[in-house]
PDB file of C-alpha atoms and ligand atoms in Angstrom:
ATOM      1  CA  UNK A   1     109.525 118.833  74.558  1.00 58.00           C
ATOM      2  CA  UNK A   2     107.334 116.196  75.957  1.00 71.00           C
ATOM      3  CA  UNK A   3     108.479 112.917  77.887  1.00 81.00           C
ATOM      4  CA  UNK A   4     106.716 109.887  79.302  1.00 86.00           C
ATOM      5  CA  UNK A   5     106.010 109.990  82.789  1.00 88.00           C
ATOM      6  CA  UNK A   6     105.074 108.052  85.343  1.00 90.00           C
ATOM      7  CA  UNK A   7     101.268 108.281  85.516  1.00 86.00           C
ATOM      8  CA  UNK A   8     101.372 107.252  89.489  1.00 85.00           C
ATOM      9  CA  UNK A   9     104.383 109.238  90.721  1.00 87.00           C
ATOM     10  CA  UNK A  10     105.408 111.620  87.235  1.00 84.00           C
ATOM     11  CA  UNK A  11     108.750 110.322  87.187  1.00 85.00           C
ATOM     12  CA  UNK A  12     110.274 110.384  84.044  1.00 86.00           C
ATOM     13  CA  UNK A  13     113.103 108.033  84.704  1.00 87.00           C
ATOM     14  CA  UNK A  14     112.063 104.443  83.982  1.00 89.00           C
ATOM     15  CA  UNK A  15     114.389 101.110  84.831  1.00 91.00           C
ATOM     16  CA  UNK A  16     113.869  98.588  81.647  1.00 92.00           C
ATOM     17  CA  UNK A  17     112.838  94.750  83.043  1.00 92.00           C
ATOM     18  CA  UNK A  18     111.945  93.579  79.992  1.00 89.00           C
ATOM     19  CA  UNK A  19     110.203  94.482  76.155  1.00 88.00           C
ATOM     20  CA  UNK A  20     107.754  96.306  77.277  1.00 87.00           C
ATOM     21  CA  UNK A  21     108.132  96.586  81.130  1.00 92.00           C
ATOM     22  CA  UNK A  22     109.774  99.110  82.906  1.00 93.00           C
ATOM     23  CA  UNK A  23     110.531  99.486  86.301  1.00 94.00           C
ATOM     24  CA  UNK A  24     110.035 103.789  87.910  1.00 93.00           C
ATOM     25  CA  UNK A  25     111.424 105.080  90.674  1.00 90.00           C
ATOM     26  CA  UNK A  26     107.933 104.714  93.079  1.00 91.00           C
ATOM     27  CA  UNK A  27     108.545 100.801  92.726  1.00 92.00           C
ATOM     28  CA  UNK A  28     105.600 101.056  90.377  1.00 91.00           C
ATOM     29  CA  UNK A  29     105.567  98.078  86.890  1.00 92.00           C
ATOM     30  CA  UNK A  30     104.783 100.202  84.100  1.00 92.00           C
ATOM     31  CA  UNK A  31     103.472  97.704  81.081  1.00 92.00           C
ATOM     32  CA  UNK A  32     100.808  99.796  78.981  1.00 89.00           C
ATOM     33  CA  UNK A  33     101.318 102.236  77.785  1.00 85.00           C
ATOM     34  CA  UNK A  34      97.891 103.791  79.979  1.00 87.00           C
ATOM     35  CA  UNK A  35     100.563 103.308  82.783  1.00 89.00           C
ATOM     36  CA  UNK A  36     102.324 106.142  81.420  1.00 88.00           C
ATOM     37  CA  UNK A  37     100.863 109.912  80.732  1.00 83.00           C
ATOM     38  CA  UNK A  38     102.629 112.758  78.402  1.00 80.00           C
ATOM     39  CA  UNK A  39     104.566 115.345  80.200  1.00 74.00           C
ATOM     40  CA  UNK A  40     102.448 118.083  79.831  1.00 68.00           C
ATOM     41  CA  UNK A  41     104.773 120.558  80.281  1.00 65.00           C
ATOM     42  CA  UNK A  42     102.628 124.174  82.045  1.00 72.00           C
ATOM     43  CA  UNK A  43     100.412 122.051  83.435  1.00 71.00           C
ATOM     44  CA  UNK A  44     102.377 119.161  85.139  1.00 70.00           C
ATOM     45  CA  UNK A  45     104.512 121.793  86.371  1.00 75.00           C
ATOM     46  CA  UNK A  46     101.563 123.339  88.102  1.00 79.00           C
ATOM     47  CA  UNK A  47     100.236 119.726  89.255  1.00 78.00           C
ATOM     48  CA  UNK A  48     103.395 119.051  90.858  1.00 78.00           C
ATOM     49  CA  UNK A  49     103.531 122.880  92.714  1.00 84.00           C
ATOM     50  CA  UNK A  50     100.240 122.431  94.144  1.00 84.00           C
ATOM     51  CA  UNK A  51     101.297 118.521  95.289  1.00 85.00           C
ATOM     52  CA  UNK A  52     103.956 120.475  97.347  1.00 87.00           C
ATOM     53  CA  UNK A  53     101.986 122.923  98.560  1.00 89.00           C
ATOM     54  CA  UNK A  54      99.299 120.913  99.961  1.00 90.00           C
ATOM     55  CA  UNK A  55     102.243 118.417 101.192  1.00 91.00           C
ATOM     56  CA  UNK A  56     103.487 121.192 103.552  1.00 93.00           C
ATOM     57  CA  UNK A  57     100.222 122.422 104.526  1.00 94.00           C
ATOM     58  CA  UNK A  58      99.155 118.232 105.143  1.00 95.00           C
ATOM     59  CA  UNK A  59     102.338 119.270 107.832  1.00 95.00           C
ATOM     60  CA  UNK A  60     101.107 122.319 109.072  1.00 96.00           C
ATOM     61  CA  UNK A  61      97.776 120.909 109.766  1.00 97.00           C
ATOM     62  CA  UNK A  62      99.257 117.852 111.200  1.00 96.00           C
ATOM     63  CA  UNK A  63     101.264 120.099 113.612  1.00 97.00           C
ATOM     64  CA  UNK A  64      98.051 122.140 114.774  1.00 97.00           C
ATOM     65  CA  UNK A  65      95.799 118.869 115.275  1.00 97.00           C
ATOM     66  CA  UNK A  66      98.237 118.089 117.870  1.00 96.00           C
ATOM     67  CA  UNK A  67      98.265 121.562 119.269  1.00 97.00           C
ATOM     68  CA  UNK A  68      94.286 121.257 119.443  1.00 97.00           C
ATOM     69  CA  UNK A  69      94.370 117.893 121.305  1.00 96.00           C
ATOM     70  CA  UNK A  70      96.589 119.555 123.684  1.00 96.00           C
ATOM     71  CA  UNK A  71      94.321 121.968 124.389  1.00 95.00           C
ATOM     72  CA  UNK A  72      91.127 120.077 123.542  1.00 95.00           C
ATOM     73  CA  UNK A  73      89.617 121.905 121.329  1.00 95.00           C
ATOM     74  CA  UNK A  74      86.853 119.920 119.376  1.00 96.00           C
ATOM     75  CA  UNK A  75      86.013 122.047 117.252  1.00 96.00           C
ATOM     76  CA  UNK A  76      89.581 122.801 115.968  1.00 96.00           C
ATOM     77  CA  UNK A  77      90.310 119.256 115.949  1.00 97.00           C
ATOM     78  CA  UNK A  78      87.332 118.203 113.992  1.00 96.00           C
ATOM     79  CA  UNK A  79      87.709 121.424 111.209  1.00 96.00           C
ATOM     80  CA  UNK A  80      91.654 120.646 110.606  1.00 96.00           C
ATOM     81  CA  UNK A  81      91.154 116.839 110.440  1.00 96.00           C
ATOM     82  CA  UNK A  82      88.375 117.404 107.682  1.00 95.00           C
ATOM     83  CA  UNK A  83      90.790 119.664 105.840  1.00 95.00           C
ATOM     84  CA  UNK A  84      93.903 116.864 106.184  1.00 95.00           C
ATOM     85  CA  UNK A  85      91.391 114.306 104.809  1.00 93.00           C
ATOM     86  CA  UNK A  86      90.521 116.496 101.853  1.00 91.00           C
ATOM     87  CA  UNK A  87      94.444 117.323 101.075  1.00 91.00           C
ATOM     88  CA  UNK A  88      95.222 113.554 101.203  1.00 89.00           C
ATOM     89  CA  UNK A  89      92.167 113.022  98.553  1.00 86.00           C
ATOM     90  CA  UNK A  90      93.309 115.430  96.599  1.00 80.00           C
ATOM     91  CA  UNK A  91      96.536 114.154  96.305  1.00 82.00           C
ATOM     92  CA  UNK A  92      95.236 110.650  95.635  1.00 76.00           C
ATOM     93  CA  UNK A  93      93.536 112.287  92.732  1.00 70.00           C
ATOM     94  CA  UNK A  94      95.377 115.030  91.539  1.00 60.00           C
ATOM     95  CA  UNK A  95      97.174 112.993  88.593  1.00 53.00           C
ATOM     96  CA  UNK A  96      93.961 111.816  87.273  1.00 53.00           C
ATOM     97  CA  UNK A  97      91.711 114.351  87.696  1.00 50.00           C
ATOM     98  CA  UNK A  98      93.322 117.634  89.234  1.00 48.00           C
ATOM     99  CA  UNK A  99      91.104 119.942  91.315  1.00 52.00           C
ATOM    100  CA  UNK A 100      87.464 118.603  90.153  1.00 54.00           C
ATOM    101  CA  UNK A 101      87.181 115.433  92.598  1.00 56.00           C
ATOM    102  CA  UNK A 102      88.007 117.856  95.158  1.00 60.00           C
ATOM    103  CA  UNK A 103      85.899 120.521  94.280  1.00 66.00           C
ATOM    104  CA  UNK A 104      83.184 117.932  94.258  1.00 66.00           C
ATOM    105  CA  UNK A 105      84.055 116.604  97.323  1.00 66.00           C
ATOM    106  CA  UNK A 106      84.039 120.050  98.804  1.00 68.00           C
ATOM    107  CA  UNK A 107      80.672 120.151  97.896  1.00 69.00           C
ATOM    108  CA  UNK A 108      79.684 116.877  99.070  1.00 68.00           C
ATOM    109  CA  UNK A 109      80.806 117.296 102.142  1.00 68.00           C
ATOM    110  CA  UNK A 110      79.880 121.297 102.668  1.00 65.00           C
ATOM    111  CA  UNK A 111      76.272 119.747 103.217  1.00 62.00           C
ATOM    112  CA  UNK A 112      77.109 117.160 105.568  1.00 61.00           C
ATOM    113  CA  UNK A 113      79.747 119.496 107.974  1.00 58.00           C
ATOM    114  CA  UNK A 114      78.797 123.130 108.707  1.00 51.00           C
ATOM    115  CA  UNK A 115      81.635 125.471 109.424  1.00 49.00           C
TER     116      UNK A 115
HETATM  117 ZN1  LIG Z   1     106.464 106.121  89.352  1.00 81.28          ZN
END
């Protein structure tokens, strides 16, 4: 069964303001209906997985750029801060366009940074 969503946080529960205007969860004014996506069912489900795995591991790194400032280690720092910044794009993107906008970026960047 499919259900509108929210297309900026995948809620599906929606507070009505007025015809046409509702109100989700995230504080986000949904009026068109491009504000809102289809539940797609497999593949939201596998969106929303990967959101929280790459929420804890945003953590984990978080955690270990702290243990390499401790023991200043550039290198460390440098490698784990590039991979936070590529988790937070990723989850910028991932309701638009999951996984290619990284992948690009990946590549982008692979050119730039060498490790
Ligand atoms: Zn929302």
């Amino acid at each position: 069964m499919k259900k509108l969503i929210c297309k900026n946080c995948g809620n599906s529960e929606f507070y009505v303001l007025n015809v046409g205007e509702t109100l989700c969860k995230c504080g986000k004014r949904l009026t068109k209906l491009t504000d809102y996506q289809w539940e797609n069912s497999q593949k939201w489900k596998d969106i929303q997985r990967r959101r929280a795995e790459i929420i804890s591991k945003m953590s984990l790194l978080k955690r270990e750029i702290d243990e390499c400032l401790d023991r200043r280690d550039e290198e460390g720092f440098k490698k784990r801060t590039f991979e936070l910044k590529l988790c937070e794009h990723f989850l910028d993107n991932s309701l638009q366009s999951p996984q290619v906008r990284l992948r690009e970026r990946i590549k982008q960047n692979q050119d730039k940074l060498s490790f």
